[in-house]
mmCIF file of C-alpha atoms in Angstrom:
data_model
loop_
_atom_site.group_PDB
_atom_site.id
_atom_site.type_symbol
_atom_site.label_atom_id
_atom_site.label_comp_id
_atom_site.label_asym_id
_atom_site.label_seq_id
_atom_site.Cartn_x
_atom_site.Cartn_y
_atom_site.Cartn_z
ATOM 1 C CA UNK A 23 18.245 8.653 44.142
ATOM 2 C CA UNK A 24 15.581 11.033 45.495
ATOM 3 C CA UNK A 25 18.071 12.394 48.060
ATOM 4 C CA UNK A 26 20.584 13.138 45.325
ATOM 5 C CA UNK A 27 18.026 15.121 43.334
ATOM 6 C CA UNK A 28 16.910 17.014 46.415
ATOM 7 C CA UNK A 29 20.480 17.878 47.333
ATOM 8 C CA UNK A 30 21.205 19.068 43.805
ATOM 9 C CA UNK A 31 18.159 21.350 43.883
ATOM 10 C CA UNK A 32 19.218 22.882 47.191
ATOM 11 C CA UNK A 33 22.688 23.615 45.873
ATOM 12 C CA UNK A 34 21.239 25.208 42.738
ATOM 13 C CA UNK A 35 18.896 27.393 44.789
ATOM 14 C CA UNK A 36 21.701 28.391 47.137
ATOM 15 C CA UNK A 37 23.587 29.954 44.237
ATOM 16 C CA UNK A 38 20.730 32.427 43.649
ATOM 17 C CA UNK A 39 20.232 33.379 47.291
ATOM 18 C CA UNK A 40 22.788 36.277 47.239
ATOM 19 C CA UNK A 41 21.263 37.696 44.063
ATOM 20 C CA UNK A 42 17.728 37.521 45.420
ATOM 21 C CA UNK A 43 18.842 39.003 48.722
ATOM 22 C CA UNK A 44 20.543 41.948 46.981
ATOM 23 C CA UNK A 45 17.446 42.586 44.855
ATOM 24 C CA UNK A 46 15.137 42.595 47.886
ATOM 25 C CA UNK A 47 17.447 44.911 49.860
ATOM 26 C CA UNK A 48 17.758 47.333 46.913
ATOM 27 C CA UNK A 49 14.010 47.442 46.423
ATOM 28 C CA UNK A 50 13.507 48.075 50.131
ATOM 29 C CA UNK A 51 16.041 50.913 50.165
ATOM 30 C CA UNK A 52 14.438 52.550 47.129
ATOM 31 C CA UNK A 53 11.035 52.345 48.781
ATOM 32 C CA UNK A 54 12.335 53.921 51.987
ATOM 33 C CA UNK A 55 14.068 56.701 50.040
ATOM 34 C CA UNK A 56 10.903 57.493 48.084
ATOM 35 C CA UNK A 57 8.893 57.757 51.306
ATOM 36 C CA UNK A 58 11.379 59.902 53.205
ATOM 37 C CA UNK A 59 12.621 62.272 50.467
ATOM 38 C CA UNK A 60 11.525 65.892 51.133
ATOM 39 C CA UNK A 61 8.752 67.148 48.923
ATOM 40 C CA UNK A 62 10.001 69.363 46.098
ATOM 41 C CA UNK A 63 7.223 71.877 45.448
ATOM 42 C CA UNK A 64 6.721 74.075 42.436
ATOM 43 C CA UNK A 65 8.491 77.408 42.595
ATOM 44 C CA UNK A 66 5.219 79.306 42.480
ATOM 45 C CA UNK A 67 1.724 78.438 43.648
ATOM 46 C CA UNK A 68 0.501 80.046 40.429
ATOM 47 C CA UNK A 69 2.046 77.214 38.463
ATOM 48 C CA UNK A 70 -0.246 74.730 40.175
ATOM 49 C CA UNK A 71 -3.311 76.863 39.589
ATOM 50 C CA UNK A 72 -2.804 77.143 35.844
ATOM 51 C CA UNK A 73 -1.795 73.506 35.451
ATOM 52 C CA UNK A 74 1.749 74.210 34.261
ATOM 53 C CA UNK A 75 5.043 72.962 35.686
ATOM 54 C CA UNK A 76 8.225 74.974 36.092
ATOM 55 C CA UNK A 77 11.710 73.709 35.362
ATOM 56 C CA UNK A 78 12.894 76.118 38.024
ATOM 57 C CA UNK A 79 12.325 74.350 41.345
ATOM 58 C CA UNK A 80 13.648 75.093 44.821
ATOM 59 C CA UNK A 81 13.784 73.265 48.124
ATOM 60 C CA UNK A 82 11.819 75.100 50.763
ATOM 61 C CA UNK A 83 10.222 74.415 54.126
ATOM 62 C CA UNK A 84 6.493 74.434 54.775
ATOM 63 C CA UNK A 85 6.910 77.674 56.710
ATOM 64 C CA UNK A 86 8.581 79.421 53.769
ATOM 65 C CA UNK A 87 5.916 78.106 51.402
ATOM 66 C CA UNK A 88 3.154 79.508 53.598
ATOM 67 C CA UNK A 89 4.887 82.900 53.551
ATOM 68 C CA UNK A 90 4.880 82.861 49.734
ATOM 69 C CA UNK A 91 1.136 82.254 49.709
ATOM 70 C CA UNK A 92 0.522 85.457 51.626
ATOM 71 C CA UNK A 93 3.127 87.418 49.654
ATOM 72 C CA UNK A 94 3.249 86.363 45.974
ATOM 73 C CA UNK A 95 6.745 86.264 44.563
ATOM 74 C CA UNK A 96 7.873 89.299 42.610
ATOM 75 C CA UNK A 97 11.655 88.815 42.642
ATOM 76 C CA UNK A 98 13.303 85.656 43.848
ATOM 77 C CA UNK A 99 16.419 87.394 45.068
ATOM 78 C CA UNK A 100 19.885 87.440 43.618
ATOM 79 C CA UNK A 101 20.639 83.800 44.474
ATOM 80 C CA UNK A 102 17.715 82.532 42.413
ATOM 81 C CA UNK A 103 18.006 85.029 39.570
ATOM 82 C CA UNK A 104 19.410 83.539 36.342
ATOM 83 C CA UNK A 105 21.145 86.806 35.361
ATOM 84 C CA UNK A 106 23.493 88.601 37.760
ATOM 85 C CA UNK A 107 23.321 92.281 38.577
ATOM 86 C CA UNK A 108 25.209 94.890 36.548
ATOM 87 C CA UNK A 109 28.210 94.934 38.891
ATOM 88 C CA UNK A 110 28.698 91.181 38.533
ATOM 89 C CA UNK A 111 28.252 91.297 34.761
ATOM 90 C CA UNK A 112 30.980 93.916 34.518
ATOM 91 C CA UNK A 113 33.398 91.599 36.320
ATOM 92 C CA UNK A 114 32.758 88.629 34.001
ATOM 93 C CA UNK A 115 35.079 87.638 31.169
ATOM 94 C CA UNK A 116 34.034 87.966 27.526
ATOM 95 C CA UNK A 117 33.656 84.205 27.265
ATOM 96 C CA UNK A 118 31.462 84.093 30.367
ATOM 97 C CA UNK A 119 29.226 86.870 29.013
ATOM 98 C CA UNK A 120 28.816 85.152 25.645
ATOM 99 C CA UNK A 121 28.054 81.822 27.296
ATOM 100 C CA UNK A 122 25.554 83.344 29.723
ATOM 101 C CA UNK A 123 23.705 85.196 26.956
ATOM 102 C CA UNK A 124 23.442 82.179 24.646
ATOM 103 C CA UNK A 125 22.591 79.753 27.442
ATOM 104 C CA UNK A 126 19.810 82.028 28.672
ATOM 105 C CA UNK A 127 18.345 82.290 25.188
ATOM 106 C CA UNK A 128 18.266 78.527 24.680
ATOM 107 C CA UNK A 129 16.932 77.218 28.006
ATOM 108 C CA UNK A 130 13.263 76.749 28.840
ATOM 109 C CA UNK A 131 12.183 78.068 32.243
ATOM 110 C CA UNK A 132 8.548 76.967 32.361
ATOM 111 C CA UNK A 133 6.661 74.268 30.530
ATOM 112 C CA UNK A 134 3.610 74.771 28.337
ATOM 113 C CA UNK A 135 2.210 71.347 27.538
ATOM 114 C CA UNK A 136 -0.096 72.613 24.797
ATOM 115 C CA UNK A 137 1.297 74.972 22.178
ATOM 116 C CA UNK A 138 0.485 75.388 18.524
ATOM 117 C CA UNK A 139 2.149 76.944 15.499
ATOM 118 C CA UNK A 140 0.230 79.749 13.848
ATOM 119 C CA UNK A 141 1.115 80.880 10.339
ATOM 120 C CA UNK A 142 3.801 79.349 8.163
ATOM 121 C CA UNK A 143 5.535 76.294 9.547
ATOM 122 C CA UNK A 144 8.940 77.812 8.908
ATOM 123 C CA UNK A 145 9.643 81.528 8.476
ATOM 124 C CA UNK A 146 6.708 83.794 9.326
ATOM 125 C CA UNK A 147 5.020 81.427 11.787
ATOM 126 C CA UNK A 148 5.015 81.780 15.564
ATOM 127 C CA UNK A 149 4.125 79.513 18.489
ATOM 128 C CA UNK A 150 1.354 80.180 20.988
ATOM 129 C CA UNK A 151 0.698 78.535 24.338
ATOM 130 C CA UNK A 152 -2.960 77.521 24.511
ATOM 131 C CA UNK A 153 -2.978 75.888 27.918
ATOM 132 C CA UNK A 154 -4.917 77.049 30.941
ATOM 133 C CA UNK A 155 -5.364 80.778 31.350
ATOM 134 C CA UNK A 156 -3.117 81.472 28.358
ATOM 135 C CA UNK A 157 -5.518 79.992 25.831
ATOM 136 C CA UNK A 158 -6.895 82.606 23.461
ATOM 137 C CA UNK A 159 -10.575 83.174 24.131
ATOM 138 C CA UNK A 160 -12.615 82.775 20.968
ATOM 139 C CA UNK A 161 -13.774 86.135 19.571
ATOM 140 C CA UNK A 162 -12.444 87.908 22.658
ATOM 141 C CA UNK A 163 -8.681 88.299 22.272
ATOM 142 C CA UNK A 164 -6.214 90.988 21.244
ATOM 143 C CA UNK A 165 -2.958 90.328 19.385
ATOM 144 C CA UNK A 166 -0.170 92.776 18.483
ATOM 145 C CA UNK A 167 2.227 91.791 15.708
ATOM 146 C CA UNK A 168 5.300 93.993 15.142
ATOM 147 C CA UNK A 169 7.361 93.236 12.040
ATOM 148 C CA UNK A 170 5.448 91.734 9.097
ATOM 149 C CA UNK A 171 7.747 91.940 6.062
ATOM 150 C CA UNK A 172 4.777 91.223 3.766
ATOM 151 C CA UNK A 173 4.054 87.888 5.484
ATOM 152 C CA UNK A 174 0.623 87.999 7.135
ATOM 153 C CA UNK A 175 0.360 84.223 7.632
ATOM 154 C CA UNK A 176 0.568 84.458 11.427
ATOM 155 C CA UNK A 177 -1.831 87.389 11.675
ATOM 156 C CA UNK A 178 -4.387 85.853 9.301
ATOM 157 C CA UNK A 179 -4.220 82.468 11.051
ATOM 158 C CA UNK A 180 -4.808 83.959 14.502
ATOM 159 C CA UNK A 181 -7.726 86.024 13.219
ATOM 160 C CA UNK A 182 -9.312 83.115 11.324
ATOM 161 C CA UNK A 183 -8.804 80.513 14.065
ATOM 162 C CA UNK A 184 -9.612 82.498 17.192
ATOM 163 C CA UNK A 185 -11.411 85.570 15.906
ATOM 164 C CA UNK A 186 -8.859 87.830 17.600
ATOM 165 C CA UNK A 187 -8.592 91.547 17.020
ATOM 166 C CA UNK A 188 -5.171 91.700 15.380
ATOM 167 C CA UNK A 189 -3.005 94.784 14.960
ATOM 168 C CA UNK A 190 -0.095 94.348 12.550
ATOM 169 C CA UNK A 191 2.693 96.942 12.388
ATOM 170 C CA UNK A 192 5.447 97.520 9.829
ATOM 171 C CA UNK A 193 6.710 100.841 8.437
ATOM 172 C CA UNK A 194 9.059 99.209 5.904
ATOM 173 C CA UNK A 195 6.420 97.801 3.513
ATOM 174 C CA UNK A 196 5.401 101.090 1.863
ATOM 175 C CA UNK A 197 1.728 100.372 2.588
ATOM 176 C CA UNK A 198 -0.868 102.700 4.051
ATOM 177 C CA UNK A 199 -3.010 101.833 7.047
ATOM 178 C CA UNK A 200 -5.760 99.443 6.041
ATOM 179 C CA UNK A 201 -8.086 96.709 7.247
ATOM 180 C CA UNK A 202 -7.066 93.284 6.020
ATOM 181 C CA UNK A 203 -10.167 91.122 6.054
ATOM 182 C CA UNK A 204 -12.433 91.822 9.009
ATOM 183 C CA UNK A 205 -10.036 91.549 11.926
ATOM 184 C CA UNK A 206 -6.454 92.338 10.882
ATOM 185 C CA UNK A 207 -5.675 96.036 11.207
ATOM 186 C CA UNK A 208 -2.472 97.035 9.426
ATOM 187 C CA UNK A 209 -0.566 100.083 10.693
ATOM 188 C CA UNK A 210 2.178 101.799 8.734
ATOM 189 C CA UNK A 211 4.050 102.252 11.968
ATOM 190 C CA UNK A 212 7.063 100.815 13.774
ATOM 191 C CA UNK A 213 7.763 100.014 17.435
ATOM 192 C CA UNK A 214 10.584 101.974 19.062
ATOM 193 C CA UNK A 215 11.620 103.965 22.130
ATOM 194 C CA UNK A 216 10.522 107.259 20.548
ATOM 195 C CA UNK A 217 7.392 108.854 19.146
ATOM 196 C CA UNK A 218 8.287 110.361 15.782
ATOM 197 C CA UNK A 219 10.316 109.493 12.713
ATOM 198 C CA UNK A 220 13.125 106.981 13.074
ATOM 199 C CA UNK A 221 16.530 106.671 11.407
ATOM 200 C CA UNK A 222 15.039 105.805 8.018
ATOM 201 C CA UNK A 223 12.378 108.456 8.389
ATOM 202 C CA UNK A 224 9.842 105.754 9.193
ATOM 203 C CA UNK A 225 6.992 106.664 11.576
ATOM 204 C CA UNK A 226 7.668 105.118 14.996
ATOM 205 C CA UNK A 227 5.877 104.967 18.337
ATOM 206 C CA UNK A 228 6.381 103.466 21.756
ATOM 207 C CA UNK A 229 4.251 100.590 23.023
ATOM 208 C CA UNK A 230 2.672 102.967 25.519
ATOM 209 C CA UNK A 231 1.515 105.354 22.792
ATOM 210 C CA UNK A 232 0.316 102.520 20.553
ATOM 211 C CA UNK A 233 -1.803 100.981 23.298
ATOM 212 C CA UNK A 234 -3.300 104.371 24.084
ATOM 213 C CA UNK A 235 -4.075 105.064 20.423
ATOM 214 C CA UNK A 236 -5.881 101.723 20.088
ATOM 215 C CA UNK A 237 -7.809 102.098 23.340
ATOM 216 C CA UNK A 238 -5.897 99.216 24.936
ATOM 217 C CA UNK A 239 -4.037 101.053 27.701
ATOM 218 C CA UNK A 240 -6.063 99.332 30.417
ATOM 219 C CA UNK A 241 -6.913 96.139 28.534
ATOM 220 C CA UNK A 242 -5.065 92.842 28.566
ATOM 221 C CA UNK A 243 -3.114 92.013 25.424
ATOM 222 C CA UNK A 244 -3.228 88.265 24.884
ATOM 223 C CA UNK A 245 -0.206 88.015 22.626
ATOM 224 C CA UNK A 246 2.546 90.379 21.504
ATOM 225 C CA UNK A 247 4.954 89.338 18.748
ATOM 226 C CA UNK A 248 8.054 91.455 18.073
ATOM 227 C CA UNK A 249 10.454 90.895 15.178
ATOM 228 C CA UNK A 250 11.934 94.290 14.395
ATOM 229 C CA UNK A 251 15.574 93.607 13.488
ATOM 230 C CA UNK A 252 17.569 94.736 16.555
ATOM 231 C CA UNK A 253 15.229 97.584 17.528
ATOM 232 C CA UNK A 254 13.599 95.364 20.163
ATOM 233 C CA UNK A 255 16.212 96.192 22.809
ATOM 234 C CA UNK A 256 15.473 99.905 22.963
ATOM 235 C CA UNK A 257 11.725 99.356 22.698
ATOM 236 C CA UNK A 258 11.820 96.926 25.646
ATOM 237 C CA UNK A 259 13.915 99.240 27.809
ATOM 238 C CA UNK A 260 11.386 102.011 27.256
ATOM 239 C CA UNK A 261 8.520 99.606 27.954
ATOM 240 C CA UNK A 262 10.073 98.740 31.336
ATOM 241 C CA UNK A 263 10.294 102.397 32.286
ATOM 242 C CA UNK A 264 6.653 103.110 31.406
ATOM 243 C CA UNK A 265 5.026 99.865 32.531
ATOM 244 C CA UNK A 266 3.570 99.292 29.072
ATOM 245 C CA UNK A 267 3.993 95.503 29.293
ATOM 246 C CA UNK A 268 1.299 95.424 31.960
ATOM 247 C CA UNK A 269 -1.466 93.014 30.981
ATOM 248 C CA UNK A 270 0.584 91.264 28.282
ATOM 249 C CA UNK A 271 -0.019 87.527 28.717
ATOM 250 C CA UNK A 272 2.364 86.138 26.097
ATOM 251 C CA UNK A 273 5.376 87.776 24.505
ATOM 252 C CA UNK A 274 7.388 86.390 21.611
ATOM 253 C CA UNK A 275 10.476 88.038 20.167
ATOM 254 C CA UNK A 276 13.247 87.433 17.743
ATOM 255 C CA UNK A 277 16.286 88.821 19.519
ATOM 256 C CA UNK A 278 19.140 90.047 17.357
ATOM 257 C CA UNK A 279 22.806 90.816 18.046
ATOM 258 C CA UNK A 280 23.898 92.365 14.772
ATOM 259 C CA UNK A 281 27.188 94.191 14.466
ATOM 260 C CA UNK A 282 30.580 93.554 16.008
ATOM 261 C CA UNK A 283 30.638 91.267 19.049
ATOM 262 C CA UNK A 284 31.313 93.519 22.039
ATOM 263 C CA UNK A 285 31.159 92.908 25.783
ATOM 264 C CA UNK A 286 29.234 96.175 26.296
ATOM 265 C CA UNK A 287 26.495 94.898 23.990
ATOM 266 C CA UNK A 288 26.256 91.599 25.822
ATOM 267 C CA UNK A 289 25.976 93.403 29.151
ATOM 268 C CA UNK A 290 23.345 95.777 27.786
ATOM 269 C CA UNK A 291 21.281 92.930 26.353
ATOM 270 C CA UNK A 292 21.625 90.788 29.471
ATOM 271 C CA UNK A 293 20.259 93.714 31.470
ATOM 272 C CA UNK A 294 17.223 93.798 29.184
ATOM 273 C CA UNK A 295 16.706 90.056 29.647
ATOM 274 C CA UNK A 296 16.965 90.561 33.374
ATOM 275 C CA UNK A 297 14.331 93.270 33.065
ATOM 276 C CA UNK A 298 11.970 90.829 31.342
ATOM 277 C CA UNK A 299 12.560 88.309 34.107
ATOM 278 C CA UNK A 300 11.843 90.959 36.744
ATOM 279 C CA UNK A 301 8.639 91.839 34.894
ATOM 280 C CA UNK A 302 7.538 88.237 35.451
ATOM 281 C CA UNK A 303 8.151 86.786 31.977
ATOM 282 C CA UNK A 304 9.454 83.215 31.756
ATOM 283 C CA UNK A 305 10.639 81.337 28.649
ATOM 284 C CA UNK A 306 8.373 78.480 27.564
ATOM 285 C CA UNK A 307 9.859 77.874 24.117
ATOM 286 C CA UNK A 308 12.955 78.908 22.204
ATOM 287 C CA UNK A 309 14.333 78.410 18.727
ATOM 288 C CA UNK A 310 17.658 79.344 17.153
ATOM 289 C CA UNK A 311 17.228 80.910 13.734
ATOM 290 C CA UNK A 312 20.041 79.472 11.620
ATOM 291 C CA UNK A 313 18.240 79.498 8.272
ATOM 292 C CA UNK A 314 19.485 82.916 7.218
ATOM 293 C CA UNK A 315 23.255 83.222 6.617
ATOM 294 C CA UNK A 316 23.270 86.672 8.236
ATOM 295 C CA UNK A 317 22.302 85.047 11.522
ATOM 296 C CA UNK A 318 25.218 82.609 11.668
ATOM 297 C CA UNK A 319 28.662 83.570 12.971
ATOM 298 C CA UNK A 320 31.621 82.254 14.935
ATOM 299 C CA UNK A 321 32.073 83.963 18.279
ATOM 300 C CA UNK A 322 35.438 85.592 18.875
ATOM 301 C CA UNK A 323 34.727 85.336 22.595
ATOM 302 C CA UNK A 324 34.318 81.573 22.926
ATOM 303 C CA UNK A 325 35.177 80.257 19.437
ATOM 304 C CA UNK A 326 31.820 78.521 19.024
ATOM 305 C CA UNK A 327 29.382 78.687 16.136
ATOM 306 C CA UNK A 328 26.561 80.969 17.276
ATOM 307 C CA UNK A 329 23.429 82.596 15.932
ATOM 308 C CA UNK A 330 22.610 86.280 15.995
ATOM 309 C CA UNK A 331 18.880 85.519 15.877
ATOM 310 C CA UNK A 332 16.986 83.792 18.688
ATOM 311 C CA UNK A 333 13.219 83.307 18.656
ATOM 312 C CA UNK A 334 12.177 83.288 22.309
ATOM 313 C CA UNK A 335 8.672 82.795 23.704
ATOM 314 C CA UNK A 336 7.590 84.065 27.110
ATOM 315 C CA UNK A 337 4.602 83.601 29.386
ATOM 316 C CA UNK A 338 3.653 86.251 31.922
ATOM 317 C CA UNK A 339 4.271 83.977 34.889
ATOM 318 C CA UNK A 340 4.267 86.199 37.961
#
């Protein structure tokens, strides 16, 4: 009887031997792979210093990494750039241009692990990264806010929470320059690529002139918010040419593509986005504005439901 029981147990165990063997071999292979896989470093040493992690990662040798330490990255080269050069854009189909534009607007490039919403939760509020060197320093920060539309919730919240010097701009509200509370300075002025009166006879100035007028030409601007209904493209192009984005740590915009869908407009706007990338700005948060009916449309280029209004948040990364 004991032999029969022992034999039965051996047969039962033998049935599990292949399964156990496969499990052990798989675990061993996974362990070996984890120990021999090349290290995948962050794209920029700066990312490690500020405690943030980039979604854009590249394989590189130790020699190449050491070269980057001595020569900080300014432009990654065409192969690594998310937006092609003008010549390539011109050769793309309408569908490819539409897809590239919308994909770029809706993909995060770097990760901010600590961001907060300032102002209204829905319309009128904006997100701020408060991690590492991007955190607003209490009572020692400067914020520019272009496009108010009678909603000061963001501006008031930033001033009350962080004690920032806030400058709010909007020429469409029919209000004179005034001090709102102790820290929010309202300017009856719009942001543009000219200094003078705009199409609606509103007073307009470039970012360069505005920074000079406020004594901020050589100072860092902690946060710049721009929501100026399609005028952002020209204002940004002028800012590139004058270097007036120098010292801007965070930049948030609502990008608009009003009017008829045209390939020339996509190419023009993609060039502006490329300019932002070349200036060192990387997307850490993005939001499609689909609340307002005017923002929703069906693309004639790719047949998909799209939005004309993208809220995009950038960090000055390099």
